[in-house]
Every structure is written in structure tokens, then in C-alpha cells.
mmCIF file of C-alpha atoms in Angstrom:
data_model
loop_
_atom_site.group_PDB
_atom_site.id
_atom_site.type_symbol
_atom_site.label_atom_id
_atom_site.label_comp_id
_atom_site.label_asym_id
_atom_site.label_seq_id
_atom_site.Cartn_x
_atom_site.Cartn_y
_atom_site.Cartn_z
ATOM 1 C CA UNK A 238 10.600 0.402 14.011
ATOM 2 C CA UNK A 239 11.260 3.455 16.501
ATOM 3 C CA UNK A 240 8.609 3.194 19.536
ATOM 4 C CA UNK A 241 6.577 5.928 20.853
ATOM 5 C CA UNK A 242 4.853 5.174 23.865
ATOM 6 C CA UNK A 243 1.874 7.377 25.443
ATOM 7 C CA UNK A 244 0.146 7.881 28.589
ATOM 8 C CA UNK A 245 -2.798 7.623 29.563
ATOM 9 C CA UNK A 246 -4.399 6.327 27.158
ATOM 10 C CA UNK A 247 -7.794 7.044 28.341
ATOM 11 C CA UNK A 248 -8.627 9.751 31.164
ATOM 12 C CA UNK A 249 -11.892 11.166 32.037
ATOM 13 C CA UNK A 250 -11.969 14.455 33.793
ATOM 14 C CA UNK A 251 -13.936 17.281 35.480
ATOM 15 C CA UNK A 252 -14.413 20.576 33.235
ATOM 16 C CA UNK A 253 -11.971 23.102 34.903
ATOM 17 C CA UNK A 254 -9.365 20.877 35.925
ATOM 18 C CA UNK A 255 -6.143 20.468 33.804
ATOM 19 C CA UNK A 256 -4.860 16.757 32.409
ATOM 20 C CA UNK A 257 -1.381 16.105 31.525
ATOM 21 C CA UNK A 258 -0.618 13.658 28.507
ATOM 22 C CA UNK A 259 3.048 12.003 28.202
ATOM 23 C CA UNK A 260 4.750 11.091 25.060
ATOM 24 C CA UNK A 261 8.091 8.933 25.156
ATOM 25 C CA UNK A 262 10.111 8.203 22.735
ATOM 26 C CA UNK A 263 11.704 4.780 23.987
ATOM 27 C CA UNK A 264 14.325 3.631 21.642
ATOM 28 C CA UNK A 265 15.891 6.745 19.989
ATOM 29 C CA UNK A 266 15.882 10.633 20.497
ATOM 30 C CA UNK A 267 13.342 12.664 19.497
ATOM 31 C CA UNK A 268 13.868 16.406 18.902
ATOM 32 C CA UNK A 269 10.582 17.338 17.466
ATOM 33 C CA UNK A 270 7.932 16.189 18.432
ATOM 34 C CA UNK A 271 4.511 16.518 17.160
ATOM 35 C CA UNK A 272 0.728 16.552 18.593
ATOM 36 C CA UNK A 273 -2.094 15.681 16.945
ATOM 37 C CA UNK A 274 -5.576 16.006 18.009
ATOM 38 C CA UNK A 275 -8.259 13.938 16.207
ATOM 39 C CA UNK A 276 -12.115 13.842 15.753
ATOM 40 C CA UNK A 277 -14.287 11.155 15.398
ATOM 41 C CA UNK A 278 -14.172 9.722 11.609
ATOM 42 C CA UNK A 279 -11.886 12.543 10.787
ATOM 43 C CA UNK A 280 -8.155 13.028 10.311
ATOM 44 C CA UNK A 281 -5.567 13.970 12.274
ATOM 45 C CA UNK A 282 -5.090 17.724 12.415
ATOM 46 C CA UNK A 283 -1.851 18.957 13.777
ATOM 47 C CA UNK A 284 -1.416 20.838 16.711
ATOM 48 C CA UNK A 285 1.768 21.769 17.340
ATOM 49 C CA UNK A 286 5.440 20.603 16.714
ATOM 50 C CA UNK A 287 7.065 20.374 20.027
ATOM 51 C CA UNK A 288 10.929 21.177 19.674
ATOM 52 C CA UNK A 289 13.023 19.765 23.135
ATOM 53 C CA UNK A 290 14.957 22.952 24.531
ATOM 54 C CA UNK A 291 12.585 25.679 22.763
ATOM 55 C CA UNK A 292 9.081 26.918 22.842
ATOM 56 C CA UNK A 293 6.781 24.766 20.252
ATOM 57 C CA UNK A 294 5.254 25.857 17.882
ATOM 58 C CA UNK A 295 1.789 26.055 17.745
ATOM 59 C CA UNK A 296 -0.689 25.677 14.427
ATOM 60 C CA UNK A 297 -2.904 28.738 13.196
ATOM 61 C CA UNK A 298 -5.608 28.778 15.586
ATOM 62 C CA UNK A 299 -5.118 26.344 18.656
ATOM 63 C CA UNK A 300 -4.347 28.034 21.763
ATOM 64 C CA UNK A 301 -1.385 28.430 23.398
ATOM 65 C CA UNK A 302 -2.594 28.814 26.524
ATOM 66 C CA UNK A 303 -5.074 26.279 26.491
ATOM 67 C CA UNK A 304 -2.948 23.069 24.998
ATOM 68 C CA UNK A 305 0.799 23.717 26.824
ATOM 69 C CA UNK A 306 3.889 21.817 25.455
ATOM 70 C CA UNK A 307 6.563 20.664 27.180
ATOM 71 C CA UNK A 308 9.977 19.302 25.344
ATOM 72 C CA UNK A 309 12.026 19.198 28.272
ATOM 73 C CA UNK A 310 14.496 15.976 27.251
ATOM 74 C CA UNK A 311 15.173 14.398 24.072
ATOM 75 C CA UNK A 312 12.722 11.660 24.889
ATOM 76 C CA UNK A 313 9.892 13.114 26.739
ATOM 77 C CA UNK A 314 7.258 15.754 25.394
ATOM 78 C CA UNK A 315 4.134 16.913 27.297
ATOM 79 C CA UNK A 316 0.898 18.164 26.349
ATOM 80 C CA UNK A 317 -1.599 19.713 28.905
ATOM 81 C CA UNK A 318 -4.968 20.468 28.276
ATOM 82 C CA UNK A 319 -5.970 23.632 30.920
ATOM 83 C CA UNK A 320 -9.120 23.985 32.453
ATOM 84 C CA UNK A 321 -10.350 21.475 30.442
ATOM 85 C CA UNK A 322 -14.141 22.015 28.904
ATOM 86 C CA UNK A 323 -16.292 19.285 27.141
ATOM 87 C CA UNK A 324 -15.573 20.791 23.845
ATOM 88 C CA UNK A 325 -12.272 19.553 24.250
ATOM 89 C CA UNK A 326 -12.617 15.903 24.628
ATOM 90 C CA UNK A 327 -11.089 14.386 21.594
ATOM 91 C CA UNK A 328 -8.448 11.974 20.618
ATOM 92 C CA UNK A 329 -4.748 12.884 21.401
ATOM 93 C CA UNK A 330 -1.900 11.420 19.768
ATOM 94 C CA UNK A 331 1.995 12.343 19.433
ATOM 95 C CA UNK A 332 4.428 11.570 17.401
ATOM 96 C CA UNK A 333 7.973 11.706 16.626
ATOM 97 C CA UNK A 334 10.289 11.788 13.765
ATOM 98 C CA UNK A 335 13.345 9.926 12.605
ATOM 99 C CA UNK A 336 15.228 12.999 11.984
ATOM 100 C CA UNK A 337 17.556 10.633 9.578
ATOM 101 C CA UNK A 338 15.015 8.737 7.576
ATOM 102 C CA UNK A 339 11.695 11.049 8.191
ATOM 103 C CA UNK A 340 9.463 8.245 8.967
ATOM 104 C CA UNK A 341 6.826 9.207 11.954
ATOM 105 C CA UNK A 342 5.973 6.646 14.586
ATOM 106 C CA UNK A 343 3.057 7.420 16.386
ATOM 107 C CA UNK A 344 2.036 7.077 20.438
ATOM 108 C CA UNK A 345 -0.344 4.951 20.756
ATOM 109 C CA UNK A 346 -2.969 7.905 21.383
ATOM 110 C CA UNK A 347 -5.121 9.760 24.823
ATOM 111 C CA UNK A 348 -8.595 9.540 24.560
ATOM 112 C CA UNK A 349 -9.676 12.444 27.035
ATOM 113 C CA UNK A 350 -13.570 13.037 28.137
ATOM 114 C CA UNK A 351 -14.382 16.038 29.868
ATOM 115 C CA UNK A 352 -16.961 15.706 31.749
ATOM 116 C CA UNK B 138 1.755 25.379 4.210
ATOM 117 C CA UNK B 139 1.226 22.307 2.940
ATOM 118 C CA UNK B 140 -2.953 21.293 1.981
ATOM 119 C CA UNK B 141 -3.160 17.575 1.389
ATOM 120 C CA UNK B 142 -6.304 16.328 -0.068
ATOM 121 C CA UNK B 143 -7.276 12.690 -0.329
ATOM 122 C CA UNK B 144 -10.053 10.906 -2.401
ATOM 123 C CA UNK B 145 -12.378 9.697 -2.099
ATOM 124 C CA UNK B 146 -13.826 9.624 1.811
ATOM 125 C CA UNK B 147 -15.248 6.151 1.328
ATOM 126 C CA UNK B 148 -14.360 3.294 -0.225
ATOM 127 C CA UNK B 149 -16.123 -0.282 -0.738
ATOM 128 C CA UNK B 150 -14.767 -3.134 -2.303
ATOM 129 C CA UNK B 151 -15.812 -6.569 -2.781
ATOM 130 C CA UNK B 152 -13.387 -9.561 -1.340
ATOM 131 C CA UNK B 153 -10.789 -9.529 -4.182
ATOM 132 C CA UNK B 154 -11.187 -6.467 -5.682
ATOM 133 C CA UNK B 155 -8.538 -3.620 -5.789
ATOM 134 C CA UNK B 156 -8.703 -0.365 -3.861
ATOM 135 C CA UNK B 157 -6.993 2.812 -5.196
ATOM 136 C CA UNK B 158 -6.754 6.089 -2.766
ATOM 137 C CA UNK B 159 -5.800 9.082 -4.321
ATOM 138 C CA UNK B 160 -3.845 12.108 -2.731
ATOM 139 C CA UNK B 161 -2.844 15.550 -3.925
ATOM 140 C CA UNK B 162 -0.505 18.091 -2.384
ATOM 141 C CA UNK B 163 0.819 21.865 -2.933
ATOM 142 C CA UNK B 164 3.921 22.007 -1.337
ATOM 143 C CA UNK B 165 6.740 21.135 -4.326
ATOM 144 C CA UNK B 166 9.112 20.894 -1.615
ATOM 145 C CA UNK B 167 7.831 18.143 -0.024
ATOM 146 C CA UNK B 168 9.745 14.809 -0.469
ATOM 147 C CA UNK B 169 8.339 12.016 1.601
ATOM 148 C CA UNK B 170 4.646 10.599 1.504
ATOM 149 C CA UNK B 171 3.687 7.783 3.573
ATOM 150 C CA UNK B 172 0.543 5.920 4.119
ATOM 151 C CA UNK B 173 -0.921 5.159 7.586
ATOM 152 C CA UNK B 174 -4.018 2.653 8.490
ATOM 153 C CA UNK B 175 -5.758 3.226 11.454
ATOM 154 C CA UNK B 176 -8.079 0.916 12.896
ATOM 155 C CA UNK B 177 -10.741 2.181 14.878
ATOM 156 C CA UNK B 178 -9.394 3.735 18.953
ATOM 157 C CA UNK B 179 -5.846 2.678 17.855
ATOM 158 C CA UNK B 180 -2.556 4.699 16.590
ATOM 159 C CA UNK B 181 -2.017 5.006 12.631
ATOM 160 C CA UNK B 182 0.377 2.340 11.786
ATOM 161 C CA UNK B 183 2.729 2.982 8.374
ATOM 162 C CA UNK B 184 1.922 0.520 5.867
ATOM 163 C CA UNK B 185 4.133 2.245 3.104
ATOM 164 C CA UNK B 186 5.936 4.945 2.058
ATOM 165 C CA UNK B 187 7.921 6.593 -0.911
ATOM 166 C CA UNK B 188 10.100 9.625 -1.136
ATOM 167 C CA UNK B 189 10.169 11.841 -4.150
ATOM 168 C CA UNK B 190 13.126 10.222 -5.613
ATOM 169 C CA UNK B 191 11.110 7.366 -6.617
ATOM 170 C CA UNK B 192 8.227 6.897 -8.840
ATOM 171 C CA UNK B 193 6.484 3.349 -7.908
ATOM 172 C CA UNK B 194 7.184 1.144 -4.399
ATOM 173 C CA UNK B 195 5.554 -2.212 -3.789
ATOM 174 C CA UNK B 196 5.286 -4.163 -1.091
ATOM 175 C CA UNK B 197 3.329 -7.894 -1.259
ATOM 176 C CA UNK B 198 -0.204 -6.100 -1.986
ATOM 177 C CA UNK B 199 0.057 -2.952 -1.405
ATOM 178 C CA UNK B 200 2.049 -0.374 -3.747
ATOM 179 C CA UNK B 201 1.951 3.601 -3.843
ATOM 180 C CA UNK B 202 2.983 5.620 -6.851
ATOM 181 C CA UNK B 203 3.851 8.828 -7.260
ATOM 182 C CA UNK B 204 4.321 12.111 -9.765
ATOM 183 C CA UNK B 205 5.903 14.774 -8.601
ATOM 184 C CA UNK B 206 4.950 16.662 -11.480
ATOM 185 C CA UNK B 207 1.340 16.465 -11.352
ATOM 186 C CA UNK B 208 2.014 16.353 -7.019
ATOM 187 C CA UNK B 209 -0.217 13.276 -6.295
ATOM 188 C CA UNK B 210 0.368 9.873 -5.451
ATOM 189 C CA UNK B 211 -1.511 7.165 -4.883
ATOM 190 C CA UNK B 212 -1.983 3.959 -2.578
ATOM 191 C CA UNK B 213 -3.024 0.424 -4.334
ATOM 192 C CA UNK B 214 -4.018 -2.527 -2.870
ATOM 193 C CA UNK B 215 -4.662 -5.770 -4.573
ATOM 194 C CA UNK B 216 -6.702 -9.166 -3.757
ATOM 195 C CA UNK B 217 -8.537 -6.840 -0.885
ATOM 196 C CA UNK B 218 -9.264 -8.859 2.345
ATOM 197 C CA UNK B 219 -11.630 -8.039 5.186
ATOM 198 C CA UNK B 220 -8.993 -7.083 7.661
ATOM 199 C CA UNK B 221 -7.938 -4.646 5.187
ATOM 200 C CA UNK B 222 -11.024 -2.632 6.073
ATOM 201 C CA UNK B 223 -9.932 -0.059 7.868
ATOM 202 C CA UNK B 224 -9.126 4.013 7.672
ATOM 203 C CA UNK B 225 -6.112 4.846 5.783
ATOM 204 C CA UNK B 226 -4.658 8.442 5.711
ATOM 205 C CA UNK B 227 -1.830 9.694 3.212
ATOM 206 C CA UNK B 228 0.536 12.189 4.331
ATOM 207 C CA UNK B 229 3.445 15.069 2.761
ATOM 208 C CA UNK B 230 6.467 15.780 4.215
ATOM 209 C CA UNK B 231 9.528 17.440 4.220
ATOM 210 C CA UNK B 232 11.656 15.330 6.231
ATOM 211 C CA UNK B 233 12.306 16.679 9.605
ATOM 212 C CA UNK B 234 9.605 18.472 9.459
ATOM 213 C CA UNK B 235 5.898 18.686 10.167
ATOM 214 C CA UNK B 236 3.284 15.714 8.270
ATOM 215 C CA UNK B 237 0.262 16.989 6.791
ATOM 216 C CA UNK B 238 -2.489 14.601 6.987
ATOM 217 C CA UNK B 239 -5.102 13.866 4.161
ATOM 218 C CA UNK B 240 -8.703 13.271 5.401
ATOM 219 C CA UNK B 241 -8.816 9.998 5.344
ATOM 220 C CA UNK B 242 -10.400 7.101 3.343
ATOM 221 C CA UNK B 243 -12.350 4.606 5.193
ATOM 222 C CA UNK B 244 -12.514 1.695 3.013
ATOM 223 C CA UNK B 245 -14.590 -1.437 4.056
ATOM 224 C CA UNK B 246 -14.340 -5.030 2.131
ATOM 225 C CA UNK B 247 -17.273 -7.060 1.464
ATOM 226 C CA UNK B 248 -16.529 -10.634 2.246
#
């Protein structure tokens, strides 16, 4: 299947500073993207849909301010976390889309601490 | 949008046994449903997945049915092993667009 690599996959950070996550899509282009942020022992609640060229689009009630997307190439999408706080540490992941068959291959995740 | 809810939030089965997860969802127009396991710190992997013009897929142990009608589907899995324990999460889609998660099921095998 379709790879989606992501980096890091662990950072641990001041609060106030800002931390940058990568997504790649490796073997095929990736027009949306999607981020995901994730709770211990709960699902994965969706974040935004990150569209290369355009502004994403961002999920009733997460900030755009706070979580900023980047789609800048058909392979790369970033997501950074702004003057981070402890209430954000959580589990990041991305993922993309084969815009052909639908199936959604996943990064292999940030885990981000705030300290 | 789409509300995908998934039953039940636990799940444990003795070596052998058979798991069912159940999943519901509102959106009619969704057309693909996948399943995803996720082992603890790692990235949900797709174990299966079946689009709306389908009713049943198997594959080996595992098989997910689903009615359109009723909008629910469901994962199976047969002759449970221990490394099946694990957190699995269904999902509706239109393709090319977003995935709507259910909440997860974390099942656990007794050996």
C-alpha cells in the first residue's frame, strides 16, 4: 500500500514555543490531506483536511490559529502547534487519501509533550 | 456531517472465540467503510474494508458486512488469537473525502 511517512515522531517541548509536524506522502500524490489528533484510549477526532494549493479546512471548534496547516506540494503537508500549552500534548497523526480508490494510509503518528 | 458510532467500547474474548464490532452511521451518502487496528503508540493499520456496493467481504478471519439500509456494518473475526488484541476503529466515507472515526473497540483475547 501507499506510504505516509511522519516526523517526529516524538518531541517534547517548552509551553510557548511552537513545534512543527511533517507529513509525506512517499509513493503517490496526495491532495488532501488530513490531521488527526488523538487522546489516550480514545479515537481519532479529525482536525482538519489539508487541501495542497488552498487554505484547509478546519473542524467545528479547533483553532485556526493555534493548529496551522500547510499543503504547500502534492506530497508534503504541515501541521504546527503555536505557543504550545500542556493541554495540548496529545497524539498527532496524518493521513492521506487515494483519491482513486479512497483507502487512507496513515503517518505513522507525533506524540508531542508540552512541558 | 457524518456521526459514526461503534459498539461496544470493550470487548473480551476467550482464545477461539469470535468477536463482532458493530458500527452505525447517518450520512446515506457515504460509500466506503473500512476497519483500522491500532496497537498501542502505533498508526491504525487497515485490516479491511467494503464499499457500499457490496454486502459481505472476507478475508482469512476477518469479514465485515454491511446494510446500507439499516446504515451499519459490522467487523467479524473468527478463531480469535492473542495478537488480535488490540483497538480497532470503524470508519464512513465518501471517497475523497473526510473519514469519520467510530470510538473505538478495544478488544483483548484470553489465552
Amino acid at each position: 500500500g501507499a506510504v505516509v511517512s511522519q516526523h517526529p515522531s516524538w518531541v517534547i517541548c517548552k509551553s510557548g514555543t511552537s513545534v512543527k509536524i511533517e507529513c509525506r506522502s512517499l509513493d503517490f500524490q496526495a491532495t488532501t490531506m488530513f490531521w488527526y489528533r488523538q487522546f489516550p484510549k480514545q479515537s481519532l477526532m479529525l482536525m482538519a483536511t489539508s487541501n495542497e494549493g488552498s487554505k484547509a479546512t478546519y473542524e467545528q471548534g479547533v483553532e485556526k490559529d493555534k493548529f496551522l496547516i500547510n499543503h504547500a506540494s502534492l506530497t508534503l503537508s504541515t501541521l504546527t502547534v503555536t505557543s504550545a500549552h500542556p493541554e495540548d500534548s496529545s497524539f498527532y497523526i496524518c493521513s492521506a487519501s487515494g483519491h482513486y480508490t479512497g483507502e487512507l494510509f496513515f503517518g505513522e503518528g507525533s506524540r508531542l509533550t508540552v512541558l | 456531517g457524518e456521526n459514526v458510532e461503534q459498539h461496544p467500547s470493550t470487548l473480551s474474548v476467550q482464545e477461539g472465540d469470535s468477536a463482532v464490532i458493530k458500527c452505525t452511521y447517518s450520512d446515506s451518502a457515504s460509500n466506503y467503510f473500512p476497519w483500522y487496528k491500532q496497537e498501542l503508540g502505533k498508526r491504525p493499520q487497515l485490516i479491511i474494508d467494503i464499499r457500499s456496493n457490496v454486502g459481505e467481504k472476507k478475508d482469512q478471519r476477518i469479514a465485515v458486512t454491511l446494510n446500507k439500509t439499516a446504515k451499519h456494518f459490522s467487523l467479524h473475526i473468527t478463531e480469535t488469537q492473542p495478537e488480535d488484541s488490540a483497538v480497532y476503529f470503524c470508519a464512513a466515507s465518501i471517497v475523497g473525502n473526510q473519514f469519520y472515526f467510530g470510538t473505538g473497540t478495544s478488544l483483548t483475547v484470553i489465552p
